[in-house]
């Protein structure tokens, strides 16, 4: 059984994360806490030999990937546009409140990318990497909602949250699909992976 292993890591914290604002595809940089989280993430992935380090092109993910790659003595292989965060449209930058509530529609926000669109885009990017690096190990730095929605579709169950700069470890097999081994730095029970 030839598995392709993925470390799926959400970028480190930004000021908008700390302020609980929707970021989406708005390019908000890491803050100092986020840079520290990225450096700390090196320990979680250092036990593996990585064939590639890739990231979303948005600054917060790209910088997180650079900090992790530097800590591992590697380089970021490339930035993949399909790994950008789900677009939340006019809701980006807003905190919970009346203005945000006015934009809500079933399944998201008016003018935003749908959950299905984001999940399909993210999963297609991961499956393309699985094909390219068949049987290898790929470290991916992207975004919380995109990773959560992509994993939901891949493993057929609903995950609640992807934490900043912690290890999510998944395996892809061409015939058997996806298995999630670690979620938010914690082992996932074997029964929950099917």
Short mmCIF file of N, CA and C in Angstrom, two decimals:
data_model
loop_
_atom_site.label_atom_id
_atom_site.label_comp_id
_atom_site.label_asym_id
_atom_site.label_seq_id
_atom_site.Cartn_x
_atom_site.Cartn_y
_atom_site.Cartn_z
N UNK A 1 0.85 -1.18 0.00
CA UNK A 1 0.00 0.00 0.00
C UNK A 1 0.90 1.24 0.00
N UNK A 2 0.85 2.02 -1.07
CA UNK A 2 1.68 3.20 -1.19
C UNK A 2 0.90 4.44 -0.77
N UNK A 3 1.27 5.00 0.37
CA UNK A 3 0.61 6.18 0.89
C UNK A 3 1.44 7.42 0.59
N UNK A 4 0.76 8.51 0.29
CA UNK A 4 1.39 9.82 0.24
C UNK A 4 0.99 10.51 1.54
N UNK A 5 1.97 10.99 2.27
CA UNK A 5 1.73 11.60 3.58
C UNK A 5 1.75 13.11 3.46
N UNK A 6 0.79 13.73 4.11
CA UNK A 6 0.65 15.19 4.12
C UNK A 6 0.66 15.74 5.54
N UNK A 7 1.52 16.71 5.78
CA UNK A 7 1.37 17.57 6.95
C UNK A 7 0.55 18.75 6.45
N UNK A 8 -0.62 18.96 7.02
CA UNK A 8 -1.50 20.05 6.62
C UNK A 8 -1.53 21.05 7.77
N UNK A 9 -0.89 22.18 7.56
CA UNK A 9 -0.70 23.14 8.64
C UNK A 9 -1.35 24.47 8.29
N UNK A 10 -2.17 24.94 9.20
CA UNK A 10 -2.74 26.29 9.06
C UNK A 10 -1.65 27.28 9.43
N UNK A 11 -1.64 28.41 8.75
CA UNK A 11 -0.67 29.47 9.04
C UNK A 11 -0.72 29.89 10.51
N UNK A 12 0.29 30.62 10.94
CA UNK A 12 0.32 31.17 12.29
C UNK A 12 -0.68 32.33 12.44
N UNK A 13 -0.80 32.79 13.66
CA UNK A 13 -1.78 33.83 13.99
C UNK A 13 -1.50 35.16 13.29
N UNK A 14 -2.57 35.87 12.96
CA UNK A 14 -2.50 37.24 12.45
C UNK A 14 -3.27 38.13 13.43
N UNK A 15 -3.14 39.44 13.26
CA UNK A 15 -3.92 40.35 14.10
C UNK A 15 -5.42 40.13 13.90
N UNK A 16 -5.84 39.85 12.67
CA UNK A 16 -7.27 39.60 12.44
C UNK A 16 -7.72 38.32 13.13
N UNK A 17 -6.87 37.29 13.20
CA UNK A 17 -7.22 36.09 13.98
C UNK A 17 -7.45 36.49 15.43
N UNK A 18 -6.52 37.25 15.98
CA UNK A 18 -6.61 37.66 17.39
C UNK A 18 -7.84 38.50 17.65
N UNK A 19 -8.25 39.29 16.67
CA UNK A 19 -9.44 40.16 16.80
C UNK A 19 -10.72 39.45 16.38
N UNK A 20 -10.61 38.18 15.98
CA UNK A 20 -11.75 37.37 15.54
C UNK A 20 -12.49 38.01 14.36
N UNK A 21 -11.69 38.48 13.39
CA UNK A 21 -12.23 39.02 12.14
C UNK A 21 -12.12 37.95 11.06
N UNK A 22 -13.09 37.92 10.16
CA UNK A 22 -13.01 37.00 9.02
C UNK A 22 -11.92 37.49 8.08
N UNK A 23 -10.96 36.63 7.77
CA UNK A 23 -9.87 37.02 6.88
C UNK A 23 -10.15 36.66 5.44
N UNK A 24 -10.52 35.41 5.22
CA UNK A 24 -10.75 34.97 3.85
C UNK A 24 -9.53 35.18 2.99
N UNK A 25 -9.75 35.69 1.79
CA UNK A 25 -8.65 35.88 0.85
C UNK A 25 -7.94 37.22 1.01
N UNK A 26 -8.33 38.03 2.01
CA UNK A 26 -7.61 39.27 2.30
C UNK A 26 -6.21 38.90 2.81
N UNK A 27 -5.20 39.56 2.29
CA UNK A 27 -3.81 39.18 2.58
C UNK A 27 -3.30 39.89 3.83
N UNK A 28 -3.58 39.31 4.98
CA UNK A 28 -3.18 39.85 6.27
C UNK A 28 -1.90 39.14 6.72
N UNK A 29 -0.87 39.89 7.16
CA UNK A 29 0.40 39.25 7.54
C UNK A 29 0.34 38.58 8.91
N UNK A 30 1.30 37.71 9.15
CA UNK A 30 1.48 37.13 10.49
C UNK A 30 1.80 38.23 11.48
N UNK A 31 1.41 38.02 12.74
CA UNK A 31 1.90 38.89 13.81
C UNK A 31 3.04 38.15 14.52
N UNK A 32 3.60 38.75 15.56
CA UNK A 32 4.73 38.12 16.25
C UNK A 32 4.35 36.79 16.89
N UNK A 33 3.13 36.69 17.41
CA UNK A 33 2.66 35.42 17.97
C UNK A 33 2.66 34.36 16.87
N UNK A 34 2.17 34.72 15.69
CA UNK A 34 2.11 33.79 14.56
C UNK A 34 3.48 33.34 14.11
N UNK A 35 4.44 34.25 14.13
CA UNK A 35 5.81 33.87 13.76
C UNK A 35 6.38 32.87 14.77
N UNK A 36 6.10 33.10 16.04
CA UNK A 36 6.53 32.16 17.08
C UNK A 36 5.86 30.80 16.92
N UNK A 37 4.56 30.80 16.58
CA UNK A 37 3.85 29.54 16.35
C UNK A 37 4.47 28.77 15.18
N UNK A 38 4.84 29.50 14.13
CA UNK A 38 5.45 28.84 12.96
C UNK A 38 6.79 28.21 13.34
N UNK A 39 7.59 28.93 14.11
CA UNK A 39 8.88 28.37 14.55
C UNK A 39 8.66 27.15 15.45
N UNK A 40 7.65 27.22 16.32
CA UNK A 40 7.34 26.10 17.21
C UNK A 40 6.85 24.88 16.44
N UNK A 41 6.21 25.10 15.28
CA UNK A 41 5.66 23.99 14.49
C UNK A 41 6.76 23.10 13.92
N UNK A 42 7.97 23.61 13.83
CA UNK A 42 9.07 22.82 13.28
C UNK A 42 9.25 21.52 14.06
N UNK A 43 9.13 21.58 15.37
CA UNK A 43 9.32 20.38 16.19
C UNK A 43 8.33 19.28 15.83
N UNK A 44 7.10 19.65 15.50
CA UNK A 44 6.06 18.65 15.20
C UNK A 44 6.31 17.92 13.88
N UNK A 45 7.02 18.56 12.97
CA UNK A 45 7.22 17.96 11.64
C UNK A 45 8.66 17.51 11.40
N UNK A 46 9.53 17.71 12.37
CA UNK A 46 10.96 17.42 12.18
C UNK A 46 11.27 15.93 12.18
N UNK A 47 10.34 15.09 12.62
CA UNK A 47 10.57 13.65 12.63
C UNK A 47 10.37 12.98 11.28
N UNK A 48 10.04 13.76 10.27
CA UNK A 48 9.79 13.23 8.92
C UNK A 48 10.77 13.85 7.95
N UNK A 49 11.04 13.15 6.85
CA UNK A 49 11.80 13.73 5.74
C UNK A 49 10.78 14.16 4.71
N UNK A 50 10.77 15.45 4.37
CA UNK A 50 9.77 16.02 3.47
C UNK A 50 10.33 16.13 2.06
N UNK A 51 9.51 15.70 1.09
CA UNK A 51 9.90 15.79 -0.32
C UNK A 51 9.59 17.16 -0.90
N UNK A 52 8.64 17.84 -0.29
CA UNK A 52 8.27 19.18 -0.78
C UNK A 52 7.60 19.96 0.33
N UNK A 53 7.79 21.27 0.30
CA UNK A 53 7.07 22.20 1.17
C UNK A 53 6.37 23.17 0.23
N UNK A 54 5.04 23.22 0.32
CA UNK A 54 4.25 24.10 -0.55
C UNK A 54 3.33 24.93 0.32
N UNK A 55 2.86 26.04 -0.24
CA UNK A 55 1.94 26.87 0.53
C UNK A 55 1.01 27.64 -0.37
N UNK A 56 0.01 28.21 0.26
CA UNK A 56 -0.82 29.22 -0.36
C UNK A 56 0.07 30.42 -0.65
N UNK A 57 -0.25 31.21 -1.68
CA UNK A 57 0.55 32.41 -1.95
C UNK A 57 0.25 33.58 -1.01
N UNK A 58 -0.82 33.50 -0.21
CA UNK A 58 -1.12 34.60 0.71
C UNK A 58 0.01 34.72 1.73
N UNK A 59 0.36 35.94 2.09
CA UNK A 59 1.53 36.22 2.91
C UNK A 59 1.61 35.46 4.21
N UNK A 60 0.48 35.33 4.91
CA UNK A 60 0.51 34.65 6.22
C UNK A 60 0.88 33.18 6.08
N UNK A 61 0.42 32.53 5.02
CA UNK A 61 0.77 31.13 4.79
C UNK A 61 2.19 31.00 4.24
N UNK A 62 2.53 31.89 3.31
CA UNK A 62 3.87 31.84 2.70
C UNK A 62 4.95 32.07 3.75
N UNK A 63 4.72 33.03 4.66
CA UNK A 63 5.73 33.29 5.69
C UNK A 63 5.80 32.12 6.68
N UNK A 64 4.67 31.56 7.04
CA UNK A 64 4.67 30.38 7.92
C UNK A 64 5.46 29.25 7.28
N UNK A 65 5.21 29.01 5.99
CA UNK A 65 5.93 27.95 5.27
C UNK A 65 7.43 28.23 5.25
N UNK A 66 7.82 29.48 5.01
CA UNK A 66 9.25 29.84 4.99
C UNK A 66 9.89 29.58 6.35
N UNK A 67 9.22 29.98 7.42
CA UNK A 67 9.78 29.79 8.77
C UNK A 67 9.92 28.30 9.10
N UNK A 68 8.92 27.50 8.73
CA UNK A 68 9.01 26.06 8.98
C UNK A 68 10.10 25.44 8.11
N UNK A 69 10.10 25.78 6.83
CA UNK A 69 11.12 25.23 5.92
C UNK A 69 12.52 25.59 6.40
N UNK A 70 12.73 26.86 6.79
CA UNK A 70 14.03 27.28 7.31
C UNK A 70 14.44 26.43 8.51
N UNK A 71 13.49 26.20 9.41
CA UNK A 71 13.77 25.40 10.60
C UNK A 71 14.13 23.96 10.27
N UNK A 72 13.67 23.47 9.12
CA UNK A 72 13.97 22.10 8.69
C UNK A 72 15.16 22.03 7.75
N UNK A 73 15.72 23.19 7.40
CA UNK A 73 16.83 23.21 6.44
C UNK A 73 16.36 22.97 5.02
N UNK A 74 15.11 23.32 4.72
CA UNK A 74 14.53 23.11 3.40
C UNK A 74 14.14 24.45 2.77
N UNK A 75 13.68 24.39 1.54
CA UNK A 75 13.14 25.55 0.85
C UNK A 75 11.69 25.30 0.51
N UNK A 76 10.91 26.36 0.40
CA UNK A 76 9.53 26.22 -0.07
C UNK A 76 9.60 25.92 -1.56
N UNK A 77 8.96 24.82 -1.96
CA UNK A 77 9.00 24.36 -3.34
C UNK A 77 8.22 25.29 -4.25
N UNK A 78 6.99 25.65 -3.84
CA UNK A 78 6.18 26.58 -4.62
C UNK A 78 4.95 27.04 -3.85
N UNK A 79 4.34 28.11 -4.37
CA UNK A 79 3.09 28.65 -3.83
C UNK A 79 1.98 28.27 -4.81
N UNK A 80 0.92 27.68 -4.30
CA UNK A 80 -0.14 27.13 -5.14
C UNK A 80 -1.40 27.98 -4.97
N UNK A 81 -1.81 28.70 -6.02
CA UNK A 81 -2.99 29.57 -5.92
C UNK A 81 -4.26 28.87 -5.44
N UNK A 82 -4.44 27.60 -5.79
CA UNK A 82 -5.65 26.88 -5.38
C UNK A 82 -5.71 26.65 -3.87
N UNK A 83 -4.63 26.94 -3.14
CA UNK A 83 -4.61 26.76 -1.69
C UNK A 83 -4.95 28.03 -0.92
N UNK A 84 -5.35 29.12 -1.62
CA UNK A 84 -5.74 30.34 -0.90
C UNK A 84 -7.00 30.06 -0.08
N UNK A 85 -7.19 30.87 0.93
CA UNK A 85 -8.35 30.71 1.80
C UNK A 85 -9.65 30.95 1.04
N UNK A 86 -10.71 30.38 1.54
CA UNK A 86 -12.06 30.61 1.00
C UNK A 86 -12.34 32.10 1.02
N UNK A 87 -12.87 32.60 -0.05
CA UNK A 87 -13.26 34.01 -0.11
C UNK A 87 -14.58 34.20 0.62
N UNK A 88 -14.61 35.16 1.53
CA UNK A 88 -15.83 35.48 2.26
C UNK A 88 -16.50 36.75 1.73
N UNK A 89 -16.03 37.26 0.59
CA UNK A 89 -16.67 38.42 -0.03
C UNK A 89 -16.68 39.63 0.88
N UNK A 90 -17.81 40.32 0.94
CA UNK A 90 -17.94 41.55 1.74
C UNK A 90 -17.85 41.30 3.24
N UNK A 91 -17.91 40.05 3.66
CA UNK A 91 -17.81 39.73 5.09
C UNK A 91 -16.37 39.78 5.60
N UNK A 92 -15.40 39.81 4.69
CA UNK A 92 -14.00 39.83 5.12
C UNK A 92 -13.69 41.10 5.91
N UNK A 93 -13.00 40.92 7.01
CA UNK A 93 -12.63 42.03 7.88
C UNK A 93 -13.64 42.30 8.97
N UNK A 94 -14.80 41.67 8.90
CA UNK A 94 -15.85 41.92 9.88
C UNK A 94 -15.74 40.98 11.07
N UNK A 95 -16.18 41.49 12.22
CA UNK A 95 -16.32 40.67 13.42
C UNK A 95 -17.79 40.31 13.56
N UNK A 96 -18.07 39.36 14.44
CA UNK A 96 -19.46 38.98 14.68
C UNK A 96 -20.24 40.20 15.15
N UNK A 97 -21.39 40.42 14.56
CA UNK A 97 -22.22 41.56 14.92
C UNK A 97 -23.26 41.79 13.83
N UNK A 98 -24.01 42.89 13.94
CA UNK A 98 -25.12 43.14 13.01
C UNK A 98 -24.69 43.25 11.55
N UNK A 99 -23.54 43.87 11.29
CA UNK A 99 -23.09 44.02 9.90
C UNK A 99 -22.80 42.66 9.27
N UNK A 100 -22.17 41.79 10.03
CA UNK A 100 -21.87 40.44 9.54
C UNK A 100 -23.16 39.63 9.39
N UNK A 101 -24.04 39.74 10.37
CA UNK A 101 -25.31 39.00 10.32
C UNK A 101 -26.14 39.40 9.10
N UNK A 102 -26.06 40.65 8.69
CA UNK A 102 -26.81 41.13 7.52
C UNK A 102 -26.33 40.48 6.23
N UNK A 103 -25.09 40.00 6.21
CA UNK A 103 -24.54 39.36 5.01
C UNK A 103 -24.75 37.85 4.99
N UNK A 104 -25.23 37.27 6.10
CA UNK A 104 -25.39 35.82 6.18
C UNK A 104 -26.50 35.33 5.27
N UNK A 105 -26.19 34.22 4.61
CA UNK A 105 -27.18 33.46 3.84
C UNK A 105 -26.95 31.99 4.18
N UNK A 106 -27.88 31.12 3.85
CA UNK A 106 -27.62 29.70 4.15
C UNK A 106 -26.30 29.22 3.54
N UNK A 107 -25.45 28.63 4.36
CA UNK A 107 -24.17 28.10 3.90
C UNK A 107 -23.05 29.11 3.80
N UNK A 108 -23.25 30.34 4.28
CA UNK A 108 -22.15 31.30 4.23
C UNK A 108 -22.59 32.75 4.22
N UNK A 109 -21.99 33.51 3.31
CA UNK A 109 -22.22 34.94 3.24
C UNK A 109 -22.49 35.36 1.79
N UNK A 110 -23.30 36.38 1.63
CA UNK A 110 -23.59 36.89 0.30
C UNK A 110 -22.30 37.30 -0.40
N UNK A 111 -22.12 36.84 -1.63
CA UNK A 111 -20.93 37.18 -2.42
C UNK A 111 -19.70 36.36 -2.11
N UNK A 112 -19.83 35.39 -1.21
CA UNK A 112 -18.68 34.57 -0.81
C UNK A 112 -18.62 33.30 -1.65
N UNK A 113 -17.44 32.70 -1.68
CA UNK A 113 -17.27 31.38 -2.26
C UNK A 113 -18.05 30.38 -1.39
N UNK A 114 -18.74 29.44 -2.00
CA UNK A 114 -19.49 28.46 -1.22
C UNK A 114 -18.54 27.46 -0.56
N UNK A 115 -19.05 26.79 0.46
CA UNK A 115 -18.26 25.74 1.12
C UNK A 115 -17.87 24.66 0.12
N UNK A 116 -18.83 24.26 -0.73
CA UNK A 116 -18.54 23.22 -1.73
C UNK A 116 -17.46 23.65 -2.70
N UNK A 117 -17.53 24.89 -3.18
CA UNK A 117 -16.52 25.39 -4.11
C UNK A 117 -15.13 25.37 -3.48
N UNK A 118 -15.04 25.85 -2.23
CA UNK A 118 -13.74 25.87 -1.54
C UNK A 118 -13.24 24.45 -1.29
N UNK A 119 -14.13 23.55 -0.85
CA UNK A 119 -13.74 22.18 -0.57
C UNK A 119 -13.24 21.48 -1.83
N UNK A 120 -13.96 21.65 -2.92
CA UNK A 120 -13.55 21.01 -4.17
C UNK A 120 -12.22 21.55 -4.67
N UNK A 121 -12.03 22.85 -4.57
CA UNK A 121 -10.77 23.48 -5.00
C UNK A 121 -9.60 22.98 -4.16
N UNK A 122 -9.78 23.02 -2.84
CA UNK A 122 -8.70 22.59 -1.94
C UNK A 122 -8.37 21.12 -2.09
N UNK A 123 -9.40 20.27 -2.18
CA UNK A 123 -9.16 18.83 -2.30
C UNK A 123 -8.52 18.51 -3.65
N UNK A 124 -8.92 19.20 -4.71
CA UNK A 124 -8.29 18.97 -6.02
C UNK A 124 -6.81 19.32 -5.97
N UNK A 125 -6.46 20.40 -5.26
CA UNK A 125 -5.04 20.78 -5.14
C UNK A 125 -4.27 19.70 -4.38
N UNK A 126 -4.85 19.19 -3.29
CA UNK A 126 -4.18 18.15 -2.51
C UNK A 126 -4.05 16.85 -3.30
N UNK A 127 -5.09 16.49 -4.03
CA UNK A 127 -5.01 15.25 -4.81
C UNK A 127 -4.03 15.38 -5.97
N UNK A 128 -3.89 16.57 -6.51
CA UNK A 128 -2.87 16.80 -7.54
C UNK A 128 -1.47 16.62 -6.95
N UNK A 129 -1.28 17.12 -5.74
CA UNK A 129 0.01 16.92 -5.05
C UNK A 129 0.24 15.44 -4.74
N UNK A 130 -0.83 14.73 -4.36
CA UNK A 130 -0.70 13.30 -4.08
C UNK A 130 -0.26 12.54 -5.32
N UNK A 131 -0.76 12.95 -6.46
CA UNK A 131 -0.36 12.31 -7.71
C UNK A 131 1.09 12.67 -8.06
N UNK A 132 1.43 13.94 -7.91
CA UNK A 132 2.79 14.39 -8.24
C UNK A 132 3.84 13.76 -7.33
N UNK A 133 3.54 13.66 -6.04
CA UNK A 133 4.50 13.15 -5.06
C UNK A 133 4.08 11.77 -4.54
N UNK A 134 3.53 10.95 -5.41
CA UNK A 134 3.01 9.62 -5.07
C UNK A 134 4.00 8.86 -4.19
N UNK A 135 3.54 8.46 -3.01
CA UNK A 135 4.39 7.70 -2.09
C UNK A 135 5.36 8.56 -1.31
N UNK A 136 5.30 9.87 -1.48
CA UNK A 136 6.22 10.77 -0.78
C UNK A 136 5.58 11.47 0.40
N UNK A 137 6.25 12.53 0.84
CA UNK A 137 5.77 13.32 1.98
C UNK A 137 5.76 14.79 1.58
N UNK A 138 4.61 15.42 1.78
CA UNK A 138 4.42 16.81 1.37
C UNK A 138 3.93 17.63 2.56
N UNK A 139 4.62 18.71 2.85
CA UNK A 139 4.22 19.62 3.91
C UNK A 139 3.50 20.79 3.24
N UNK A 140 2.23 20.99 3.61
CA UNK A 140 1.37 22.00 3.01
C UNK A 140 0.99 23.02 4.07
N UNK A 141 1.23 24.30 3.79
CA UNK A 141 0.78 25.37 4.68
C UNK A 141 -0.31 26.15 3.95
N UNK A 142 -1.49 26.17 4.56
CA UNK A 142 -2.62 26.84 3.94
C UNK A 142 -3.45 27.54 5.02
N UNK A 143 -4.76 27.40 4.95
CA UNK A 143 -5.67 28.21 5.77
C UNK A 143 -6.71 27.33 6.45
N UNK A 144 -7.17 27.77 7.61
CA UNK A 144 -8.05 26.98 8.44
C UNK A 144 -9.33 26.52 7.79
N UNK A 145 -10.08 27.43 7.20
CA UNK A 145 -11.35 27.04 6.60
C UNK A 145 -11.12 26.16 5.38
N UNK A 146 -10.16 26.51 4.54
CA UNK A 146 -9.89 25.70 3.35
C UNK A 146 -9.47 24.28 3.74
N UNK A 147 -8.57 24.15 4.71
CA UNK A 147 -8.13 22.83 5.14
C UNK A 147 -9.29 22.05 5.77
N UNK A 148 -10.07 22.70 6.61
CA UNK A 148 -11.19 22.02 7.28
C UNK A 148 -12.21 21.51 6.25
N UNK A 149 -12.60 22.38 5.31
CA UNK A 149 -13.59 21.97 4.31
C UNK A 149 -13.05 20.88 3.40
N UNK A 150 -11.77 20.98 3.02
CA UNK A 150 -11.16 19.96 2.16
C UNK A 150 -11.09 18.62 2.89
N UNK A 151 -10.68 18.64 4.15
CA UNK A 151 -10.63 17.41 4.93
C UNK A 151 -12.03 16.84 5.17
N UNK A 152 -13.01 17.70 5.43
CA UNK A 152 -14.39 17.22 5.60
C UNK A 152 -14.80 16.38 4.39
N UNK A 153 -14.54 16.91 3.21
CA UNK A 153 -14.92 16.20 1.98
C UNK A 153 -14.07 14.94 1.81
N UNK A 154 -12.79 15.02 2.14
CA UNK A 154 -11.87 13.89 1.93
C UNK A 154 -12.20 12.71 2.82
N UNK A 155 -12.51 12.97 4.09
CA UNK A 155 -12.71 11.87 5.04
C UNK A 155 -14.18 11.59 5.34
N UNK A 156 -15.06 12.43 4.82
CA UNK A 156 -16.49 12.17 4.99
C UNK A 156 -17.03 12.40 6.38
N UNK A 157 -16.41 13.30 7.11
CA UNK A 157 -16.96 13.68 8.41
C UNK A 157 -16.65 15.15 8.67
N UNK A 158 -17.41 15.75 9.55
CA UNK A 158 -17.31 17.19 9.78
C UNK A 158 -16.33 17.49 10.90
N UNK A 159 -15.31 18.26 10.58
CA UNK A 159 -14.34 18.73 11.58
C UNK A 159 -14.77 20.14 11.98
N UNK A 160 -14.57 20.46 13.23
CA UNK A 160 -15.03 21.76 13.74
C UNK A 160 -14.05 22.90 13.49
N UNK A 161 -12.74 22.63 13.65
CA UNK A 161 -11.77 23.72 13.60
C UNK A 161 -10.38 23.18 13.32
N UNK A 162 -9.59 23.98 12.62
CA UNK A 162 -8.17 23.71 12.43
C UNK A 162 -7.42 24.84 13.16
N UNK A 163 -6.60 24.47 14.11
CA UNK A 163 -5.87 25.45 14.92
C UNK A 163 -4.67 26.01 14.15
N UNK A 164 -4.21 27.18 14.58
CA UNK A 164 -3.05 27.81 13.96
C UNK A 164 -1.78 27.01 14.23
N UNK A 165 -1.04 26.72 13.16
CA UNK A 165 0.34 26.22 13.19
C UNK A 165 0.52 24.96 14.04
N UNK A 166 -0.44 24.03 13.94
CA UNK A 166 -0.28 22.73 14.59
C UNK A 166 -0.37 21.64 13.52
N UNK A 167 0.11 20.45 13.85
CA UNK A 167 0.17 19.36 12.89
C UNK A 167 -1.18 18.69 12.69
N UNK A 168 -1.57 18.61 11.43
CA UNK A 168 -2.65 17.75 10.96
C UNK A 168 -1.98 16.82 9.97
N UNK A 169 -2.03 15.53 10.24
CA UNK A 169 -1.32 14.57 9.41
C UNK A 169 -2.34 13.68 8.72
N UNK A 170 -2.29 13.67 7.38
CA UNK A 170 -3.22 12.87 6.59
C UNK A 170 -2.44 12.03 5.59
N UNK A 171 -3.04 10.93 5.19
CA UNK A 171 -2.43 10.02 4.22
C UNK A 171 -3.41 9.81 3.08
N UNK A 172 -2.86 9.77 1.87
CA UNK A 172 -3.68 9.52 0.69
C UNK A 172 -3.22 8.25 -0.01
N UNK A 173 -4.18 7.39 -0.31
CA UNK A 173 -3.93 6.19 -1.11
C UNK A 173 -4.83 6.28 -2.33
N UNK A 174 -4.28 6.06 -3.53
CA UNK A 174 -5.07 6.23 -4.76
C UNK A 174 -6.38 5.41 -4.77
N UNK A 175 -6.36 4.21 -4.21
CA UNK A 175 -7.56 3.37 -4.23
C UNK A 175 -8.44 3.56 -3.00
N UNK A 176 -7.82 3.78 -1.85
CA UNK A 176 -8.57 3.81 -0.59
C UNK A 176 -8.91 5.22 -0.11
N UNK A 177 -8.40 6.24 -0.76
CA UNK A 177 -8.73 7.61 -0.38
C UNK A 177 -7.89 8.13 0.77
N UNK A 178 -8.52 8.94 1.61
CA UNK A 178 -7.82 9.70 2.65
C UNK A 178 -8.05 9.12 4.03
N UNK A 179 -7.01 9.21 4.86
CA UNK A 179 -7.10 8.88 6.27
C UNK A 179 -6.44 10.02 7.05
N UNK A 180 -7.06 10.41 8.14
CA UNK A 180 -6.54 11.46 9.00
C UNK A 180 -5.94 10.81 10.23
N UNK A 181 -4.64 11.04 10.46
CA UNK A 181 -3.95 10.44 11.60
C UNK A 181 -3.87 11.39 12.80
N UNK A 182 -3.58 12.67 12.52
CA UNK A 182 -3.51 13.68 13.58
C UNK A 182 -4.38 14.87 13.19
N UNK A 183 -5.13 15.38 14.17
CA UNK A 183 -5.93 16.58 14.00
C UNK A 183 -5.59 17.54 15.13
N UNK A 184 -5.18 18.74 14.77
CA UNK A 184 -4.79 19.75 15.76
C UNK A 184 -3.78 19.20 16.77
N UNK A 185 -2.82 18.44 16.23
CA UNK A 185 -1.72 17.93 17.05
C UNK A 185 -2.04 16.70 17.87
N UNK A 186 -3.26 16.19 17.76
CA UNK A 186 -3.68 15.03 18.56
C UNK A 186 -3.99 13.84 17.67
N UNK A 187 -3.63 12.62 18.11
CA UNK A 187 -3.96 11.43 17.31
C UNK A 187 -5.49 11.30 17.16
N UNK A 188 -5.89 10.84 16.00
CA UNK A 188 -7.31 10.58 15.72
C UNK A 188 -7.51 9.08 15.87
N UNK A 189 -8.55 8.68 16.57
CA UNK A 189 -8.82 7.25 16.77
C UNK A 189 -9.05 6.58 15.43
N UNK A 190 -8.57 5.36 15.29
CA UNK A 190 -8.66 4.63 14.03
C UNK A 190 -10.12 4.52 13.55
N UNK A 191 -11.05 4.34 14.46
CA UNK A 191 -12.46 4.22 14.08
C UNK A 191 -12.97 5.52 13.46
N UNK A 192 -12.42 6.65 13.88
CA UNK A 192 -12.88 7.94 13.36
C UNK A 192 -12.32 8.24 11.99
N UNK A 193 -11.33 7.46 11.52
CA UNK A 193 -10.69 7.74 10.24
C UNK A 193 -11.47 7.17 9.06
N UNK A 194 -12.37 6.24 9.30
CA UNK A 194 -13.07 5.61 8.16
C UNK A 194 -14.29 6.39 7.73
#
